[in-house]
CSV table of C-alpha atoms in Angstrom, one decimal:
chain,number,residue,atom,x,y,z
A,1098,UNK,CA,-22.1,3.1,-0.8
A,1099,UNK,CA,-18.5,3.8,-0.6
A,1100,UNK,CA,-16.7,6.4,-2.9
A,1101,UNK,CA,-13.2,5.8,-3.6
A,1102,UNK,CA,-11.6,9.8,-3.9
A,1103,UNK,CA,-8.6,10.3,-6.5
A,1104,UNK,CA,-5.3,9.7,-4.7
A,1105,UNK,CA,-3.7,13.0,-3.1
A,1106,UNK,CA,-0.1,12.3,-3.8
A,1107,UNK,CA,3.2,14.6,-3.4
A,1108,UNK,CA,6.8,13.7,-2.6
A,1109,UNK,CA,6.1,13.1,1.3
A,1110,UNK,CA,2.5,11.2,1.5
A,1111,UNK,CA,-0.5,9.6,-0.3
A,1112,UNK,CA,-3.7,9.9,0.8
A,1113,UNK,CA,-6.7,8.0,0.0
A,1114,UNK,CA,-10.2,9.2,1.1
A,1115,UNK,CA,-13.4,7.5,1.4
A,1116,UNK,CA,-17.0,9.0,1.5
A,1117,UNK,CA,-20.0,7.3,3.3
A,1118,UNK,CA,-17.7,5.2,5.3
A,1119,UNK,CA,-20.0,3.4,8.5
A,1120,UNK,CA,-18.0,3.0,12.1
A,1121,UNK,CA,-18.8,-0.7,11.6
A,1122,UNK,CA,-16.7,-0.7,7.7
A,1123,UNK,CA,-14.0,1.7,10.3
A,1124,UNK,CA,-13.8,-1.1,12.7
A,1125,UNK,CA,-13.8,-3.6,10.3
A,1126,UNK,CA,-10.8,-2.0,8.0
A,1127,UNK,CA,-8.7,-1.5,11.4
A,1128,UNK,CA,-9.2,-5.0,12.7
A,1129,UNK,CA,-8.4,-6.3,8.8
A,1130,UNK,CA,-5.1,-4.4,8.4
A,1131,UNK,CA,-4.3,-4.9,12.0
A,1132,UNK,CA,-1.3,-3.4,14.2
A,1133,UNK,CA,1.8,-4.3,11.8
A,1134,UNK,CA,0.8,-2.1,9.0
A,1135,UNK,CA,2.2,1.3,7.1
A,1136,UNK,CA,-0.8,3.0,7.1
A,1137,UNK,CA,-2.8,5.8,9.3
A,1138,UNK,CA,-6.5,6.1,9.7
A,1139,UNK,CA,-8.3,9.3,10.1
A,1140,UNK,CA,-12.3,8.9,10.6
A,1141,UNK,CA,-14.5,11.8,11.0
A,1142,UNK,CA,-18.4,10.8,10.8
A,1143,UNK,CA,-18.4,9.1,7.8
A,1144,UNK,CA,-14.9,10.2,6.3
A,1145,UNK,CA,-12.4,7.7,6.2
A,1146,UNK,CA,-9.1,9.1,4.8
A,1147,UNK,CA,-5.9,6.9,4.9
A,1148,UNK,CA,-2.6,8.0,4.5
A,1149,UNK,CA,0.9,6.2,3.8
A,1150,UNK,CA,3.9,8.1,5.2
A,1151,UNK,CA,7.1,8.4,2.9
A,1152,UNK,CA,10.4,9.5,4.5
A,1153,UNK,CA,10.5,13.0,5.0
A,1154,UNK,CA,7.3,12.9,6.8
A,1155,UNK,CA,8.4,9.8,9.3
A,1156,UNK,CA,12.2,11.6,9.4
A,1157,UNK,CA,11.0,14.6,11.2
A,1158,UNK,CA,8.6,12.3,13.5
A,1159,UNK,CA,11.1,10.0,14.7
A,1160,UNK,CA,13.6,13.2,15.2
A,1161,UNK,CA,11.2,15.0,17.5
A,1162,UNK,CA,10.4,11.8,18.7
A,1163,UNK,CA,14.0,11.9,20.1
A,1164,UNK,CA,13.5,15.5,21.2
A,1165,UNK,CA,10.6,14.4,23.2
A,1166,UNK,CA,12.9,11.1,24.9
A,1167,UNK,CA,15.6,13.6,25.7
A,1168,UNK,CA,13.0,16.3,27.4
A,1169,UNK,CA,11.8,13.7,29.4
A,1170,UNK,CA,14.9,12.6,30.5
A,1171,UNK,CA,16.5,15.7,31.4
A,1172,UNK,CA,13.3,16.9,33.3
A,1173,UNK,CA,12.8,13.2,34.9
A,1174,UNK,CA,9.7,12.7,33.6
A,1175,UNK,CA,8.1,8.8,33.4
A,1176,UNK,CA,6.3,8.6,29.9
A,1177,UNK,CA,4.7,5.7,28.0
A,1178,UNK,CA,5.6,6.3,24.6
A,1179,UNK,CA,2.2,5.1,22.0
A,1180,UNK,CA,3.2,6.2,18.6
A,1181,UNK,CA,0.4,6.0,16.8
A,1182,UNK,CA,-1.8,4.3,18.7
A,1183,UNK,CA,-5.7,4.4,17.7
A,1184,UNK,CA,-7.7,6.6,19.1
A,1185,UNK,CA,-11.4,6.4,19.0
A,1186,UNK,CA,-14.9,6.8,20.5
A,1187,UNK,CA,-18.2,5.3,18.7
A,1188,UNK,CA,-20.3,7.7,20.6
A,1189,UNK,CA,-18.3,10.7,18.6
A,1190,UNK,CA,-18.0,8.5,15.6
A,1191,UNK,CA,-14.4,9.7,15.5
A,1192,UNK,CA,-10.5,8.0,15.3
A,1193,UNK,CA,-7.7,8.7,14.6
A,1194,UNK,CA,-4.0,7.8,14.9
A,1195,UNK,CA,-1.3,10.5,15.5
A,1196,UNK,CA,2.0,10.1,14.2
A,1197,UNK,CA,3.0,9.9,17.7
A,1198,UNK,CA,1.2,10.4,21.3
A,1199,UNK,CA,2.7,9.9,24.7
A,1200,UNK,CA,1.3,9.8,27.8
A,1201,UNK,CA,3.2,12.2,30.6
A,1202,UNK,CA,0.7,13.7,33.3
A,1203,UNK,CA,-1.6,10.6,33.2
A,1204,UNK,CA,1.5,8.0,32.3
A,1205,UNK,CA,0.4,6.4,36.4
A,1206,UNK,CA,-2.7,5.7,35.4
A,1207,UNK,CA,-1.7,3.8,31.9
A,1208,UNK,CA,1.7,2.3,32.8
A,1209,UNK,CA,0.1,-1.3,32.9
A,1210,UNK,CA,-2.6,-0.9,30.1
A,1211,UNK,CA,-2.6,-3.1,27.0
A,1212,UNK,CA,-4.9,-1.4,25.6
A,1213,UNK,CA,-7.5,1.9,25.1
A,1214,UNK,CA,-11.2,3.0,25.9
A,1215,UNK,CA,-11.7,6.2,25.8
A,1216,UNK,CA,-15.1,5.9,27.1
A,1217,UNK,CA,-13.1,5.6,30.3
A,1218,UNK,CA,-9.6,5.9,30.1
A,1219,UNK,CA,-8.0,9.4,29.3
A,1220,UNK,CA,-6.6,9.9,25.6
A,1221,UNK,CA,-2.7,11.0,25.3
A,1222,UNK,CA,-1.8,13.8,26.6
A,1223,UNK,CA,0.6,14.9,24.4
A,1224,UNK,CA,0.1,14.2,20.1
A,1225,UNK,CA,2.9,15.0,17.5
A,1226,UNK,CA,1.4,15.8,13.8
A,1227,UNK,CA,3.7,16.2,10.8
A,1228,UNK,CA,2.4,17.7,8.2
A,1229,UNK,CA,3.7,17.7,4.8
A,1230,UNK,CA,0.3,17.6,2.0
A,1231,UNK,CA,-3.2,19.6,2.5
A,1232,UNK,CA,-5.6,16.5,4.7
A,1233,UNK,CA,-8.9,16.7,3.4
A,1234,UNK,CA,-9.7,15.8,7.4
A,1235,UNK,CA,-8.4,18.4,10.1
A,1236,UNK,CA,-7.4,16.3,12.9
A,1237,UNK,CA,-7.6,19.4,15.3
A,1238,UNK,CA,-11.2,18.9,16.0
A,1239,UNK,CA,-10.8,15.5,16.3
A,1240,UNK,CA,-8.2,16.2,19.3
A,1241,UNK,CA,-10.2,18.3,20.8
A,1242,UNK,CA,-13.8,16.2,20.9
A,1243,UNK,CA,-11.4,13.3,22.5
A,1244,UNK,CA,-9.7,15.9,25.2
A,1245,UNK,CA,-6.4,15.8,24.3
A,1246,UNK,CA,-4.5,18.5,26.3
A,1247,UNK,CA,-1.6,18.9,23.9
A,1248,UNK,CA,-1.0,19.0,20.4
A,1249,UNK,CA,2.1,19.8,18.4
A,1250,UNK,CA,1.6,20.7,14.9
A,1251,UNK,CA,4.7,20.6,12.7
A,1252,UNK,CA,4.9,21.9,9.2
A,1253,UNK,CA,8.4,22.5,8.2
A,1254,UNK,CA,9.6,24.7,8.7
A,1255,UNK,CA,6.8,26.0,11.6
A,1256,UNK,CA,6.0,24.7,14.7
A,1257,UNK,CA,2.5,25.3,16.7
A,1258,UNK,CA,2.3,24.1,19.9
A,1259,UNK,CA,-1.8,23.9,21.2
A,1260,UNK,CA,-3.2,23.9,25.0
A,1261,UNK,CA,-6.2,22.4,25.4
A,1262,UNK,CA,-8.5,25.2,27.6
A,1263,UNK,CA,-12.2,25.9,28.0
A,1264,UNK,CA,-13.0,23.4,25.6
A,1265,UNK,CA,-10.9,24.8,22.7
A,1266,UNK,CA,-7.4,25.0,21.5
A,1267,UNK,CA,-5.1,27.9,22.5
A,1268,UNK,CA,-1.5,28.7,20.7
A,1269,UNK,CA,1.0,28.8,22.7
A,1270,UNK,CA,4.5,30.4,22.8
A,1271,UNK,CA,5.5,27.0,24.8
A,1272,UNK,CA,5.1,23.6,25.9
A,1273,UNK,CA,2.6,23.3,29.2
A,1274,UNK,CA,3.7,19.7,29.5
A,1275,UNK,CA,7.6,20.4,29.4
A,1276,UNK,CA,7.8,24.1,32.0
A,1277,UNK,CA,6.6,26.0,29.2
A,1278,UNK,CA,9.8,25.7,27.1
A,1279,UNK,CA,9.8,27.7,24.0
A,1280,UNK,CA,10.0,24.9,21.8
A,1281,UNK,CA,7.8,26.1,18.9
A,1282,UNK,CA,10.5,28.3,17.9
A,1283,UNK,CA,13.6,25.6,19.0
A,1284,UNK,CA,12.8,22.5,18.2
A,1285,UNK,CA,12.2,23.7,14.2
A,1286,UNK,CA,15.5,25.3,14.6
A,1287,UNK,CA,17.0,22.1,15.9
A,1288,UNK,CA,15.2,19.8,13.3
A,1289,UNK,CA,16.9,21.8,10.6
A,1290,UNK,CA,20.1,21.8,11.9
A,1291,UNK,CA,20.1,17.7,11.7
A,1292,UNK,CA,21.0,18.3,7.8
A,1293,UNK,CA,23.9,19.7,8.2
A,1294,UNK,CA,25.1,17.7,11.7
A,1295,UNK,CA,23.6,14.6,12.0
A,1296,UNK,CA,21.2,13.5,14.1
A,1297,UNK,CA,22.9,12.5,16.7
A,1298,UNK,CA,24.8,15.5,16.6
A,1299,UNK,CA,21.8,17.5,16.8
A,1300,UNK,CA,20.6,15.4,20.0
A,1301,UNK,CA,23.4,16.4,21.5
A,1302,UNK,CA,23.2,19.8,21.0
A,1303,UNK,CA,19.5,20.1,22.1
A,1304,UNK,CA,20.6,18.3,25.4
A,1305,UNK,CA,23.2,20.8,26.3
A,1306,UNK,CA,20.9,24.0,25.2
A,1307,UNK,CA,18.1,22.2,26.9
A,1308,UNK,CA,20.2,22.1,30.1
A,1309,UNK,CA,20.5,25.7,30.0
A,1310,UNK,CA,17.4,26.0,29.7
A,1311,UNK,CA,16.7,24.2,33.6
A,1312,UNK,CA,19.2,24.6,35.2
């Protein structure tokens, strides 16, 4: 039986959740709404909750988003860039799909891959989460049962960067992917600066303090 949950609606997202939900309804909802669609799937053994994005929440993405292109740049890092790309595993009877994900470390091994198995290839290694309303589902747990090393957790006006170690999640003061980089503090700092400059303005000026930064 399914159980359709009032709407959780603010300013920035609404969210839909569903009760008693099988992987087989999961797989059949993703394969039914397909790839060109505006909303995110979260599944946690049995919980389905789905979630449409409004601007502030896909503002902030696609501005760290740009952070992330410019840090990979300036460090001359290769990166294939999956935005929110479905990640999933049966076995765990968990998905989910991040705002955005990259993969950095293990971008050689999925440079020519159309598509995912986590059963044998490796998830993202780095995940972006914007949070804006209270998720009945914690996607943290879901991270960590697929093995992905990095998570960034942005609430404005906070940043939390986590390390995957020892089979749980660690805060850090800095970025492990990008030479430990005290972006948890910055790139907030940066992101609220784009009101008042711009955003290209505030590219710009993360480039030249990023530069600082390695040289």
């Amino acid at each position: 039986m399914v159980i359709l949950a009032p709407t959780h609606s603010n300013t920035h997202t609404n969210n839909v959740i569903l009760h008693h939900i099988s992987w087989q309804t999961f797989e059949r909802i993703l394969s039914e709404t397909g790839g060109d669609r505006h909303h995110r799937f979260t599944y946690n053994q049995g919980i389905l909750e789905i979630m449409t994005p409004l601007m502030p929440h896909e503002h902030n993405k696609r501005l760290i988003e740009k952070i992330i292109d410019t840090l990979v740049e300036e460090l001359n890092f290769n990166v294939k860039s999956t935005g929110s790309l479905t990640c999933k595993r049966e076995d765990l009877a968990r998905g989910v799909e991040p705002d955005s994900s990259f993969y950095i470390q293990n971008e050689p091994i999925m440079r020519n891959k159309t598509s995912l198995d986590l059963t044998q290839d490796p998830p993202p290694d780095l995940v972006i989460e914007v949070d804006y309303a209270s998720s009945s589902i914690d996607k943290l747990p879901i991270y960590l049962a697929l093995g992905v090393p990095e998570v960034w957790r942005y609430n404005e006006p906070v940043m939390q960067i986590y390390s995957l170690s020892e089979d749980k999640y660690i805060p850090c003061n800095g970025s492990p992917t990008f030479a430990n980089l005290p972006l948890n503090t910055e790139v907030p700092q940066f992101l609220a600066s784009s009101l008042q400059v711009g955003e290209m303005s505030m590219i710009k000026n993360f480039r030249s303090w990023l530069k600082t930064q390695i040289s």
